[in-house]
mmCIF file of C-alpha atoms in Angstrom:
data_model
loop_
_atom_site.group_PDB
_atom_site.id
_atom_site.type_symbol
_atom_site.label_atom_id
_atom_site.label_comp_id
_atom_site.label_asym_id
_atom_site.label_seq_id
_atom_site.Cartn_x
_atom_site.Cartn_y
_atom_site.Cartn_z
ATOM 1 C CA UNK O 29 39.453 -21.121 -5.694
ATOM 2 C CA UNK O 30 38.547 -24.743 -6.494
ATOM 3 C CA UNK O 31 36.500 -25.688 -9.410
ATOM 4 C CA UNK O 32 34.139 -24.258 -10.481
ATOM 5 C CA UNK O 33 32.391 -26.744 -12.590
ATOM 6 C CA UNK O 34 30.647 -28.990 -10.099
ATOM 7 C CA UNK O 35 28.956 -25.763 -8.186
ATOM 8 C CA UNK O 36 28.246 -24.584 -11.876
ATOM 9 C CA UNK O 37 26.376 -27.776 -12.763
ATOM 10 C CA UNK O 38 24.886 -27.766 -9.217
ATOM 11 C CA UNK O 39 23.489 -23.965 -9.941
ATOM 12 C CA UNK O 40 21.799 -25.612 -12.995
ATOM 13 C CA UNK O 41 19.824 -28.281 -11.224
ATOM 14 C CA UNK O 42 16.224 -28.631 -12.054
ATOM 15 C CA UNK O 43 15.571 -29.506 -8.372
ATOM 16 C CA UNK O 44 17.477 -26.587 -7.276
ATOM 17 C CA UNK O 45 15.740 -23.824 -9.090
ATOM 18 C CA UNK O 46 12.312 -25.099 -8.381
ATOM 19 C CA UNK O 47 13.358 -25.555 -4.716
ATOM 20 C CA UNK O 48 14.589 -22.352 -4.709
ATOM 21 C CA UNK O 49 11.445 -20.242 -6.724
ATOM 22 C CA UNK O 50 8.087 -22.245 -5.662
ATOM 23 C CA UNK O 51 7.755 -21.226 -2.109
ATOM 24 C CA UNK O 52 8.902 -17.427 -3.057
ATOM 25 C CA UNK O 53 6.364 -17.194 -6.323
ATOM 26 C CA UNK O 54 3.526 -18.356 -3.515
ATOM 27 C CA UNK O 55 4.253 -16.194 -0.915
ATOM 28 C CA UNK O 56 4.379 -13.323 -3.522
ATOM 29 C CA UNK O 57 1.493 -14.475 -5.361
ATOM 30 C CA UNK O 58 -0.554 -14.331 -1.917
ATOM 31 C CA UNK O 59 0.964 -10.653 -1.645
ATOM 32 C CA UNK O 60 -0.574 -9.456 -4.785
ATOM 33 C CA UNK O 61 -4.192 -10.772 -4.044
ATOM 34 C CA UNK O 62 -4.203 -8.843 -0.997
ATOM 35 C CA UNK O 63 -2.675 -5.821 -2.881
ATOM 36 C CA UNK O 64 -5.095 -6.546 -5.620
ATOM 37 C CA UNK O 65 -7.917 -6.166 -3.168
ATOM 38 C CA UNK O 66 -5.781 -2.786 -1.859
ATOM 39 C CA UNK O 67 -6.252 -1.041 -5.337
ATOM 40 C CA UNK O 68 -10.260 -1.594 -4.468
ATOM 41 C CA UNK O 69 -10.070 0.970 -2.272
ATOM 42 C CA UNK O 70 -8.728 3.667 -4.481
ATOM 43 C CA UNK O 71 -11.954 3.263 -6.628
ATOM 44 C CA UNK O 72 -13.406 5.911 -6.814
ATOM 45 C CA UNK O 73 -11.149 8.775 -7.180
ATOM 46 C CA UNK O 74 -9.431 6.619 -9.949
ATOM 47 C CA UNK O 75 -12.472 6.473 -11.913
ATOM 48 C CA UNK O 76 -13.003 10.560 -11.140
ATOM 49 C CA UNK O 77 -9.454 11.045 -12.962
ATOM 50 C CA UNK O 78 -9.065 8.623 -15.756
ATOM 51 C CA UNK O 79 -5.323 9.432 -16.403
ATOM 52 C CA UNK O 80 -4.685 8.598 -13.041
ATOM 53 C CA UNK O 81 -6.029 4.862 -14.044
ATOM 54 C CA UNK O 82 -3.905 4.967 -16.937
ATOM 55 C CA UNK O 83 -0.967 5.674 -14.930
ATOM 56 C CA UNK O 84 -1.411 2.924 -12.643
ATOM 57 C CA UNK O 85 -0.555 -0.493 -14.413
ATOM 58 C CA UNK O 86 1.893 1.803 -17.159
ATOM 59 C CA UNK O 87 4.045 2.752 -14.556
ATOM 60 C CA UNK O 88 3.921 -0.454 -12.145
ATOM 61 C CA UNK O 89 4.924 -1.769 -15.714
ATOM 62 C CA UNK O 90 8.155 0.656 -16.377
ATOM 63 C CA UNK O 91 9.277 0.439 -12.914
ATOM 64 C CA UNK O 92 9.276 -3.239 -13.687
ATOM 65 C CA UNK O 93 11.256 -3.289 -16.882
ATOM 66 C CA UNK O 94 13.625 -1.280 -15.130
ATOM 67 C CA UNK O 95 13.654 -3.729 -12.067
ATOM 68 C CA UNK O 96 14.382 -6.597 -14.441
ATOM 69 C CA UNK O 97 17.025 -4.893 -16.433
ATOM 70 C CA UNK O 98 19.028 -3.371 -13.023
ATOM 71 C CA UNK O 99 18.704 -7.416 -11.219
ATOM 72 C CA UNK O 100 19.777 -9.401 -14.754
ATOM 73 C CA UNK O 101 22.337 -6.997 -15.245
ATOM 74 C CA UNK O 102 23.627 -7.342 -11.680
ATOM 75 C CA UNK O 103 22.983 -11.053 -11.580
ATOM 76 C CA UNK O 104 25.864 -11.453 -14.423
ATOM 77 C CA UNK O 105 27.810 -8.537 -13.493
ATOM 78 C CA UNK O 106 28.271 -11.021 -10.227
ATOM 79 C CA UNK O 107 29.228 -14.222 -11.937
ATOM 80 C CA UNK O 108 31.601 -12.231 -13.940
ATOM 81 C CA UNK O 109 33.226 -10.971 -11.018
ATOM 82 C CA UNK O 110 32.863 -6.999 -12.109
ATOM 83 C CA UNK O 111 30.354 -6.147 -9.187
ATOM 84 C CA UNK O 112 31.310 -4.992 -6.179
ATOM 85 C CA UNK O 113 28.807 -4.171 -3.105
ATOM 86 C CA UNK O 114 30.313 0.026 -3.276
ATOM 87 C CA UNK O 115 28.867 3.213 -4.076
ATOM 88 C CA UNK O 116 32.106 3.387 -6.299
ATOM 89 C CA UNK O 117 31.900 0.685 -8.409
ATOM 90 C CA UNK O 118 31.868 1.726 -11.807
ATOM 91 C CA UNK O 119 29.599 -1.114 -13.399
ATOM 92 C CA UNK O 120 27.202 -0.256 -10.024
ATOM 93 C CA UNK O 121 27.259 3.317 -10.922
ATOM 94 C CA UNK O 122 26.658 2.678 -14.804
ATOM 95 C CA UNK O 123 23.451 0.914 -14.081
ATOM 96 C CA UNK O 124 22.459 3.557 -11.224
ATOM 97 C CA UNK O 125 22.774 6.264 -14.220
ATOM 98 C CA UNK O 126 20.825 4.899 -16.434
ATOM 99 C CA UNK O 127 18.072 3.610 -14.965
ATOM 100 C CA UNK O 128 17.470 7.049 -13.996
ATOM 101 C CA UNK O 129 17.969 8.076 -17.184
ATOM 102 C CA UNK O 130 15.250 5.701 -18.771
ATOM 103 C CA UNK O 131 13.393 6.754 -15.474
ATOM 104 C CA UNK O 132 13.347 10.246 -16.377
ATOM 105 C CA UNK O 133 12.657 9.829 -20.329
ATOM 106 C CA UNK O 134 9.973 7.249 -19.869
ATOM 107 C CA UNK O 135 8.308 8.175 -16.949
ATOM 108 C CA UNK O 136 7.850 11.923 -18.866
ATOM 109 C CA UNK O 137 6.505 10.285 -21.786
ATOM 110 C CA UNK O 138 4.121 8.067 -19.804
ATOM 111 C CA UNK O 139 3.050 11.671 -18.198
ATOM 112 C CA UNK O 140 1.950 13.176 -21.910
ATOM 113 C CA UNK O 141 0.328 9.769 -22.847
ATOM 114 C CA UNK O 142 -1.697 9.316 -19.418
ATOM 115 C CA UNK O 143 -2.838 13.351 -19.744
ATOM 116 C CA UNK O 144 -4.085 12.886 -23.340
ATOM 117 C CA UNK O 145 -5.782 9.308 -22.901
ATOM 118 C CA UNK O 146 -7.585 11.193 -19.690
ATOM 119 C CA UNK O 147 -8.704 14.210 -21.655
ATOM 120 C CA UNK O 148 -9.974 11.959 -24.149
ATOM 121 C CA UNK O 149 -11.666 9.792 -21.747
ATOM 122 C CA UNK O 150 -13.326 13.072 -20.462
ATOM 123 C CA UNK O 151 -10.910 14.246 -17.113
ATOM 124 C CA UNK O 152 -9.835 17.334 -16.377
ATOM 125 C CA UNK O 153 -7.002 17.363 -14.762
ATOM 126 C CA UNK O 154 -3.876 19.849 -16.492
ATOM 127 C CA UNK O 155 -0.848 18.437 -18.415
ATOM 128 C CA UNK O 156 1.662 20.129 -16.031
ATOM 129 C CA UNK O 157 -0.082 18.007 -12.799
ATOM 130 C CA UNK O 158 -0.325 15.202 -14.966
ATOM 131 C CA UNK O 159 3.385 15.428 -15.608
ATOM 132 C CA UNK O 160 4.563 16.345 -12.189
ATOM 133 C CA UNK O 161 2.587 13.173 -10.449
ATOM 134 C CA UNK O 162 4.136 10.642 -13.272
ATOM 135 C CA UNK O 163 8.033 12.523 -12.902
ATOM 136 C CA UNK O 164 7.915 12.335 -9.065
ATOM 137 C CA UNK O 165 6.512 9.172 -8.479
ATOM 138 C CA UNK O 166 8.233 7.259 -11.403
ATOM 139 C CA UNK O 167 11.857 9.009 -10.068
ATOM 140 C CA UNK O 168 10.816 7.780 -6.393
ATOM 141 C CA UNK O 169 10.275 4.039 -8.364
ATOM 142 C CA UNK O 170 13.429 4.570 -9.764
ATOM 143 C CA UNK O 171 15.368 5.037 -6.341
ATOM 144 C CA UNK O 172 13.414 1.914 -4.879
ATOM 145 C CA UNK O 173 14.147 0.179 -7.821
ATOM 146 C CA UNK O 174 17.910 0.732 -7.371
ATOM 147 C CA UNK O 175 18.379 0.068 -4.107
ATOM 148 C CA UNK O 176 15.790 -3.111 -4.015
ATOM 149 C CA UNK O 177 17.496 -4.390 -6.573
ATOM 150 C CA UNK O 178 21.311 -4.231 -4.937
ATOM 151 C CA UNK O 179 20.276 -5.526 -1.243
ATOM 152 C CA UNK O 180 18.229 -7.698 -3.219
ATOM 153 C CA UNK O 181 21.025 -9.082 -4.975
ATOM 154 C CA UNK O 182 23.158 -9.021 -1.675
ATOM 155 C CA UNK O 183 21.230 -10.780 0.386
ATOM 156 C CA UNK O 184 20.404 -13.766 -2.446
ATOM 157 C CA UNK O 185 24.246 -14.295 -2.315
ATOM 158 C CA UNK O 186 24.463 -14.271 1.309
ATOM 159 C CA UNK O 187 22.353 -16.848 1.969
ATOM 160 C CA UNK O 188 23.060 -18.859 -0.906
ATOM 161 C CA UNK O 189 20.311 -18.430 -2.931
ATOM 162 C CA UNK O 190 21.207 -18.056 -6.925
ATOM 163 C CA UNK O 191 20.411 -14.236 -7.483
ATOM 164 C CA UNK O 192 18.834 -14.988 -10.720
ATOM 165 C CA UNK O 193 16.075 -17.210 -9.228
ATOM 166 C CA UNK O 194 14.812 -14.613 -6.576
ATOM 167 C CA UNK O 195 15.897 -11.039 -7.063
ATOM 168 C CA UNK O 196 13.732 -10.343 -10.569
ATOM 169 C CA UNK O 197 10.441 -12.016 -8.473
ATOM 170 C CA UNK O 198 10.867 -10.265 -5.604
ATOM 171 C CA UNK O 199 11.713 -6.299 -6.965
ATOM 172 C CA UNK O 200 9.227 -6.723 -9.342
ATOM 173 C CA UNK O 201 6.405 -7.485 -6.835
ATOM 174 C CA UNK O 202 8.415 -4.868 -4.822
ATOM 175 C CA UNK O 203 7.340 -2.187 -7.299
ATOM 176 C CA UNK O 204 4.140 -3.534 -7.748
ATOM 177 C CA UNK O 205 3.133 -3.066 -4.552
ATOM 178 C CA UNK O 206 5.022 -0.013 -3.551
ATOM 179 C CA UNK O 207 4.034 1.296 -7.140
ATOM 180 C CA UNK O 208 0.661 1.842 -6.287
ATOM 181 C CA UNK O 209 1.086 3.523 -2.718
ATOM 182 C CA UNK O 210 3.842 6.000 -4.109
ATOM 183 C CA UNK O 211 1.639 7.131 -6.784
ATOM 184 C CA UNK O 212 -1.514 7.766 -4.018
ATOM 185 C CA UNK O 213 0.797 9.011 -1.866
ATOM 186 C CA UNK O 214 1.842 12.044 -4.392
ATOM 187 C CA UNK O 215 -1.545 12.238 -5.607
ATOM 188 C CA UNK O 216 -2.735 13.168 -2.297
ATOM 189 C CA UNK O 217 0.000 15.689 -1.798
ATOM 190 C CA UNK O 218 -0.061 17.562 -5.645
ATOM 191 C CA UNK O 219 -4.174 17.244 -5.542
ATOM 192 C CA UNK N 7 32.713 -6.351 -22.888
ATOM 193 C CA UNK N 8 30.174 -7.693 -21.016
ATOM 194 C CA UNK N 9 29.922 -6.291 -17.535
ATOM 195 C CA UNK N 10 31.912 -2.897 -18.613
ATOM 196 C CA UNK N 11 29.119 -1.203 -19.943
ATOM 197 C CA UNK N 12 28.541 2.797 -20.081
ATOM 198 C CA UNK N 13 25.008 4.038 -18.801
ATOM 199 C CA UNK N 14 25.269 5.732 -22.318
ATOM 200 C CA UNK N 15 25.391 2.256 -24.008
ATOM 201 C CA UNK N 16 22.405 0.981 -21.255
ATOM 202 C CA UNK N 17 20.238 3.690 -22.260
ATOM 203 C CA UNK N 18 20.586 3.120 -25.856
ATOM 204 C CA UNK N 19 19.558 -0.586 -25.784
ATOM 205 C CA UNK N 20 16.663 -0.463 -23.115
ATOM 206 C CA UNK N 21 15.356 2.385 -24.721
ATOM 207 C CA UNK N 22 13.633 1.180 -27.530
ATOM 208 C CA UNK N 23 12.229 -2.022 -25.959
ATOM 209 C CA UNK N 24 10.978 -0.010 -22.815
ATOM 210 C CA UNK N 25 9.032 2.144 -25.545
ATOM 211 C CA UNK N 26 7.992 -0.518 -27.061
ATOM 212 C CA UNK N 27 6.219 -2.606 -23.790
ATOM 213 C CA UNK N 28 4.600 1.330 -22.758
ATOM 214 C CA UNK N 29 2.808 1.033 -25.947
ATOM 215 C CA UNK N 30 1.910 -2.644 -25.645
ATOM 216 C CA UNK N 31 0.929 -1.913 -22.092
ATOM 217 C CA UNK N 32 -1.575 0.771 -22.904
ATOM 218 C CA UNK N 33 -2.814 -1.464 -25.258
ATOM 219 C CA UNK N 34 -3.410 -4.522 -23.005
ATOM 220 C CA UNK N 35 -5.232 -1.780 -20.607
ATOM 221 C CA UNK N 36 -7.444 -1.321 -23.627
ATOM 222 C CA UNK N 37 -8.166 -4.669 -23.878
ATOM 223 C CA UNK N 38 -8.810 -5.376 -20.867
ATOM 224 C CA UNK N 39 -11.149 -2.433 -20.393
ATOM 225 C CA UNK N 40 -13.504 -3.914 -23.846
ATOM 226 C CA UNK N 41 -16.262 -4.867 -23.548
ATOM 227 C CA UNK N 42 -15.764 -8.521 -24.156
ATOM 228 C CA UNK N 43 -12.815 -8.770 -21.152
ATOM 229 C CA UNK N 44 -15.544 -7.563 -19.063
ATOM 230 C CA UNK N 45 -18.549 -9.906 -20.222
ATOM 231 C CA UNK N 46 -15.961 -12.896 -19.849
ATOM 232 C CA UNK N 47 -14.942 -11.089 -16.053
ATOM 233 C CA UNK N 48 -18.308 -11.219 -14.870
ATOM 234 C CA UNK N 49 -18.585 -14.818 -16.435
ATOM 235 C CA UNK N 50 -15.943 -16.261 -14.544
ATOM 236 C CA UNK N 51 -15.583 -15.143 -10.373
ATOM 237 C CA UNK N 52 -12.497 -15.042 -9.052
ATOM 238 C CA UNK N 53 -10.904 -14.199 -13.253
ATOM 239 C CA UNK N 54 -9.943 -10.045 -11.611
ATOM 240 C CA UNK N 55 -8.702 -11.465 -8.381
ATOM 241 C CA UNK N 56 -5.850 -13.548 -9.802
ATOM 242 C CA UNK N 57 -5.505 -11.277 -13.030
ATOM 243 C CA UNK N 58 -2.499 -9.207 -11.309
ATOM 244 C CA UNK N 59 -0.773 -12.381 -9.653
ATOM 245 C CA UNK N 60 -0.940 -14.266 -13.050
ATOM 246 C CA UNK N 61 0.842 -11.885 -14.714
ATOM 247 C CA UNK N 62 2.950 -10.889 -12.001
ATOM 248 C CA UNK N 63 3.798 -14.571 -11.553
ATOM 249 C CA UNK N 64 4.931 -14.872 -15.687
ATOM 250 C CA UNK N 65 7.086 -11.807 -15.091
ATOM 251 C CA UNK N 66 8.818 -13.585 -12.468
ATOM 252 C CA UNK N 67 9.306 -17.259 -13.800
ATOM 253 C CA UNK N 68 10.139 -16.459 -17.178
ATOM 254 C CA UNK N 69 12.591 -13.082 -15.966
ATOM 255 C CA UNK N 70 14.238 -15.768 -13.646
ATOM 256 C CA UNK N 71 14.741 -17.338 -16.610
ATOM 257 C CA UNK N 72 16.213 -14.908 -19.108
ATOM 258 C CA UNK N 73 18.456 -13.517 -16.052
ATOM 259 C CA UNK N 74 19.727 -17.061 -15.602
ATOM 260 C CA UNK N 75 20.412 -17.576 -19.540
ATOM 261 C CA UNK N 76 22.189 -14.475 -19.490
ATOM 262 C CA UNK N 77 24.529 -15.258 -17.280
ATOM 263 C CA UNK N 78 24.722 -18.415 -18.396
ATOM 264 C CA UNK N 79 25.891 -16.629 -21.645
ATOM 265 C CA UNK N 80 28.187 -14.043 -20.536
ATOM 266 C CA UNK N 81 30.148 -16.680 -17.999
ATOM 267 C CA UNK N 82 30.409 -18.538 -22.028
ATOM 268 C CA UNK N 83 29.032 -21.786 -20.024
ATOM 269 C CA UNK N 84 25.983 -22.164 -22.362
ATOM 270 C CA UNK N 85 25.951 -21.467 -25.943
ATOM 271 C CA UNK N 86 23.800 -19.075 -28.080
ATOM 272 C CA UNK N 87 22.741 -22.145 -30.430
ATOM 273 C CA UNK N 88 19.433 -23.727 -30.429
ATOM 274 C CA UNK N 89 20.877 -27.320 -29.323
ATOM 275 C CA UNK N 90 19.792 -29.607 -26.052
ATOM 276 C CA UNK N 91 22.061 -28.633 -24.254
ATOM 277 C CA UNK N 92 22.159 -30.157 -20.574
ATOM 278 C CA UNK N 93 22.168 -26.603 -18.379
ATOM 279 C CA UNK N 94 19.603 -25.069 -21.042
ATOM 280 C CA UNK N 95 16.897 -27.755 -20.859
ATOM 281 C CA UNK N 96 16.812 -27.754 -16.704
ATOM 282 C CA UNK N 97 16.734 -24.369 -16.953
ATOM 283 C CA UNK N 98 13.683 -24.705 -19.376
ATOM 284 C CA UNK N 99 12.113 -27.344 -17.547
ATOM 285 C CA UNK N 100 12.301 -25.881 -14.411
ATOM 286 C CA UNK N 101 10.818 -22.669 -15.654
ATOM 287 C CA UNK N 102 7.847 -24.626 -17.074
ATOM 288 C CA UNK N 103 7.331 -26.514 -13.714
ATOM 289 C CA UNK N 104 7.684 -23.384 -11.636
ATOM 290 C CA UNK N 105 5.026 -21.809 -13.969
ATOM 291 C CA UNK N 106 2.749 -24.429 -13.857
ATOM 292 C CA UNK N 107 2.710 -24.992 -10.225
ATOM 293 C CA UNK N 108 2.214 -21.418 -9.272
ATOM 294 C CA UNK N 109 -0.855 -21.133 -11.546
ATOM 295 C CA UNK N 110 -2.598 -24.034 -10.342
ATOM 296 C CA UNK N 111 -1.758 -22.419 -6.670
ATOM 297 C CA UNK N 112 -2.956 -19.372 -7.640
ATOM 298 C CA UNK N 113 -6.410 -20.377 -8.773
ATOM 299 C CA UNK N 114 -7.002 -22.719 -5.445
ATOM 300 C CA UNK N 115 -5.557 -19.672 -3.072
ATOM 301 C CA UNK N 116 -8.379 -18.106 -5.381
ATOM 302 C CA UNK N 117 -10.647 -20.143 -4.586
ATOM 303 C CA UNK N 118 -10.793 -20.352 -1.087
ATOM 304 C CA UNK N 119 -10.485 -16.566 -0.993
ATOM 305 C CA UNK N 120 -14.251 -16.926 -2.793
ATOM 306 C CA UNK N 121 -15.332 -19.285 -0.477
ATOM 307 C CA UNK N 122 -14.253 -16.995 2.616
ATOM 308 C CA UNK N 123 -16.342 -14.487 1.316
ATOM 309 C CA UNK N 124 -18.902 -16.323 0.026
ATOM 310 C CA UNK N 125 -18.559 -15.424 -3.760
ATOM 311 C CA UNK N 126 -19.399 -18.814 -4.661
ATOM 312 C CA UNK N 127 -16.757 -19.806 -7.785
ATOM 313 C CA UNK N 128 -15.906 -23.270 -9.266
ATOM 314 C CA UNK N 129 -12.819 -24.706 -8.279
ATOM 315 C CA UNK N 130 -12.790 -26.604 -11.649
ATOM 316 C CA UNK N 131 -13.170 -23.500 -14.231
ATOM 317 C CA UNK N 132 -10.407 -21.750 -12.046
ATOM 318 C CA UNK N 133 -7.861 -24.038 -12.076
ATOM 319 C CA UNK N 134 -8.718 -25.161 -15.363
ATOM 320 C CA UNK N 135 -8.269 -21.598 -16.565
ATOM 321 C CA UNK N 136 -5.069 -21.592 -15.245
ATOM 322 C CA UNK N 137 -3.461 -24.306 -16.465
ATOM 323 C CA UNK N 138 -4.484 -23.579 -20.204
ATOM 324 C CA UNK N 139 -3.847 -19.886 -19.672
ATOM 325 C CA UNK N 140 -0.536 -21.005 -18.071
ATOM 326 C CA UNK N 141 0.682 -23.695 -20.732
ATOM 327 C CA UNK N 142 -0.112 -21.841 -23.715
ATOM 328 C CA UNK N 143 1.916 -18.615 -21.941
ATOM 329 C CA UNK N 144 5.174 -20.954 -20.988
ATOM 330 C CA UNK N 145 5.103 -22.563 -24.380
ATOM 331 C CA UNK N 146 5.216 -18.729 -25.860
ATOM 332 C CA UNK N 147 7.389 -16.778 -23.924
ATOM 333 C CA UNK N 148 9.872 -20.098 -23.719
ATOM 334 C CA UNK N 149 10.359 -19.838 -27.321
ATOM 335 C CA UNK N 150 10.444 -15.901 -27.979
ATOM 336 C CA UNK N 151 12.834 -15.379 -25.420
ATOM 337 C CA UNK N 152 15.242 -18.172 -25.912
ATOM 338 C CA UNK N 153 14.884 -16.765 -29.859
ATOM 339 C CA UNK N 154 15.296 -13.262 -28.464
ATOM 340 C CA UNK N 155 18.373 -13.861 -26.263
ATOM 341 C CA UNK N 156 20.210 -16.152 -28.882
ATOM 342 C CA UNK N 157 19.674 -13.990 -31.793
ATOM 343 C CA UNK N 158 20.215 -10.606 -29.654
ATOM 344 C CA UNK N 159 23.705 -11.935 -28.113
ATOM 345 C CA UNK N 160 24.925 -13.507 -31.686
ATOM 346 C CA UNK N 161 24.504 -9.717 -33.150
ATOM 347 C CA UNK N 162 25.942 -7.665 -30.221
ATOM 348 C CA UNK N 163 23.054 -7.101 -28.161
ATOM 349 C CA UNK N 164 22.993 -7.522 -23.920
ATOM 350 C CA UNK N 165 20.088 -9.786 -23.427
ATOM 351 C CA UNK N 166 20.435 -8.336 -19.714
ATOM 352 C CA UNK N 167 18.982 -5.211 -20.894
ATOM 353 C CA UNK N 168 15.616 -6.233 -23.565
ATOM 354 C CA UNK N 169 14.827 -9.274 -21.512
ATOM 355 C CA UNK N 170 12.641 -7.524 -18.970
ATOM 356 C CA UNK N 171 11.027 -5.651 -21.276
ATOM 357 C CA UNK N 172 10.342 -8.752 -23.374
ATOM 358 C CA UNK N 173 8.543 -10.640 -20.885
ATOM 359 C CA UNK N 174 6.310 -7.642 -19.649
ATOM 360 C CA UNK N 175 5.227 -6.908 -22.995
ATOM 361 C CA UNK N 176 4.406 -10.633 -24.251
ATOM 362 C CA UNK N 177 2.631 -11.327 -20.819
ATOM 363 C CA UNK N 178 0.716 -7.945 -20.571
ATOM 364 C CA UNK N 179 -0.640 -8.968 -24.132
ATOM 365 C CA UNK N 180 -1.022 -12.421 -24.403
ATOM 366 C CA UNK N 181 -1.661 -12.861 -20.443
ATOM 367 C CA UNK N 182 -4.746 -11.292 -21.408
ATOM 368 C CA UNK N 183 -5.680 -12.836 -24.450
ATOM 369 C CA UNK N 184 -4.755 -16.545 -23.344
ATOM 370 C CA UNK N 185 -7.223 -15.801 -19.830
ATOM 371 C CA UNK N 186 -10.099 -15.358 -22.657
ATOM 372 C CA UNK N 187 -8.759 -18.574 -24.825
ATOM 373 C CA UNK N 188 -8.911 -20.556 -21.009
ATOM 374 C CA UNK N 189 -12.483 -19.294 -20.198
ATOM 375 C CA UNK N 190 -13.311 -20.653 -24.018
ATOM 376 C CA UNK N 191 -11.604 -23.976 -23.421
ATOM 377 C CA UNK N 192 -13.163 -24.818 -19.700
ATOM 378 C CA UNK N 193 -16.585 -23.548 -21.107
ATOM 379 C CA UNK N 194 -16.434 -26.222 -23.855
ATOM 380 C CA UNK N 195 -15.396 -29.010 -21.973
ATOM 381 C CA UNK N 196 -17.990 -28.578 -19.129
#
């Protein structure tokens, strides 16, 4: 181990970070016009099922917050030396837990909420339906988000980018993107 | 310590924030969906087209930035006091110039995307826009979460878990609202 100071300093750069984030914010920033223009096409049967469009940006959202909290908290657990690239890792395991956890709390309330701002907004569809699309697709997020998050966070390091810089940017457009074609996906299966 | 947390002890702290962005971002949706969002949408072509990578963009800029004071934090290599501090002004700095940049990018990739399908769209309102929709955003969420994550730490808290939340909610809401104050702002200077 030499010192660490001068990398340390170096990590801290100005030059560095922006080096490291510009070209990844544009390429992802080009991703989510095109994805933008993707949600287009799903029109019409969101505006046929209103909690269906109240889903959509609440649980891109959640599975975001949970992105960011699984990357940050992997980011430091890295510096500090307590992560380890195993299934058995215990600080791995503890963040695996709960972000199912919050998954499975949130993603139930978010099922309730969508149901009663679509009956209010005149839809039809049943609370149980409601509740099954939100559970399976936000549990599916959940699983992305956990494993995006780790090779994320693996590769970064491997190639010498600083983990904090790209993995929050990239797993949250991850879920984004993927966000939207889960949720279709399940619609079209439960409806 | 840091690092050695129980999912138990996650749970606990992200709970509470992650309820409190849901509500925030069912009541951004709202906004979005009233009626003035919409006059001010049809107003401005190209505003829906960059809406999601604006905010996308904010949640990754200012996340890279809370992750990196984190760390910074638990490795004990920056303090949790509001002093210039070498390591936390780059960090700030770079955040702002990475925010910047990407939000004048956005509204010229915007552009031409108009142009290519023959929208028609002003390069000056879109990029204009941006940049006060983008300032006004960096000089918010700079100072709430540098507040958040100093104050949080000092009393026990894991800025690793509320930071995420933090960002969505502030940019979900004020993304929004600071669109409508740069649609104002390019209106009255053209």
């Amino acid at each position: 181990m030499t010192d660490p100071s001068p990398t340390a300093i170096d990590e801290w750069s100005i030059r560095r970070i922006v080096r490291t984030m510009i070209p990844l914010l544009a390429a992802l920033s080009v991703l989510q016009l095109v994805s933008g223009t993707v949600l287009e096409t799903y029109e019409e049967v969101l505006l046929r099922y209103p909690a269906l469009l109240v889903l959509v940006p609440v649980q891109i959202g959640t599975a975001g917050n949970l992105a960011s909290i699984t990357c940050s908290r992997l980011t430091t657990q890295l510096y500090l030396g307590t992560y380890e690239f195993s299934p058995s890792n215990p600080a791995l395991r503890a963040n695996a837990v709960a972000v199912f956890g919050l998954a499975a709390t949130v993603f139930g309330a978010v099922g309730v909420a969508a149901w009663a701002i679509g009956v209010a907004l005149g839809g039809s569809l049943a609370l149980g339906l409601v509740l099954l699309i939100s559970l399976v697709s936000g549990m599916l997020l959940a699983v992305l988000v956990v494993v995006a998050s780790v090779v994320a966070v693996e590769v970064s390091y491997r190639v010498g980018l600083n983990p904090d810089d790209t993995t929050i940017p990239v797993v949250t457009n991850l879920c984004d993107i993927a966000g939207v074609l889960i949720l279709f996906a399940v619609v079209s299966v439960v409806l | 310590m840091p690092g050695h947390d129980s999912a138990r002890e996650i749970y606990r702290q992200a709970l509470p924030v992650i309820g409190v962005s849901l509500i925030a971002g069912l009541f951004a949706g709202t906004v979005l969906g009233s009626e003035t969002m919409r006059a001010n949408i049809a107003e401005v072509p190209g505003l829906l087209l960059l809406l999601p990578a604006f905010l996308a963009t904010r949640g990754g800029v200012y996340g890279s930035l809370g992750a990196r004071l984190s760390t910074g934090l638990h490795q004990g290599i920056i303090e949790p006091r509001f002093r210039l501090d070498r390591r936390l002004t780059n960090a700030i700095v770079a955040s702002f110039l990475n925010g910047m940049t990407v939000s004048v990018f956005i509204a010229v990739v915007t552009y031409l995307t108009l142009v290519l399908f023959g929208d028609g769209g002003s390069l000056f309102q879109l990029v204009g826009v941006m940049v006060v929709a983008g300032l006004l955003s960096a000089v918010l969420m700079i100072t709430v979460l540098i507040v958040v994550i100093f104050v949080g730490y000092r009393r026990g808290l894991d800025p690793d878990n509320v930071i995420g939340p933090v960002v969505t909610t502030l940019g979900d809401v004020f993304g929004v609202f600071f669109l409508l104050v740069g649609v104002a702002a390019v209106r009255a200077v053209s």
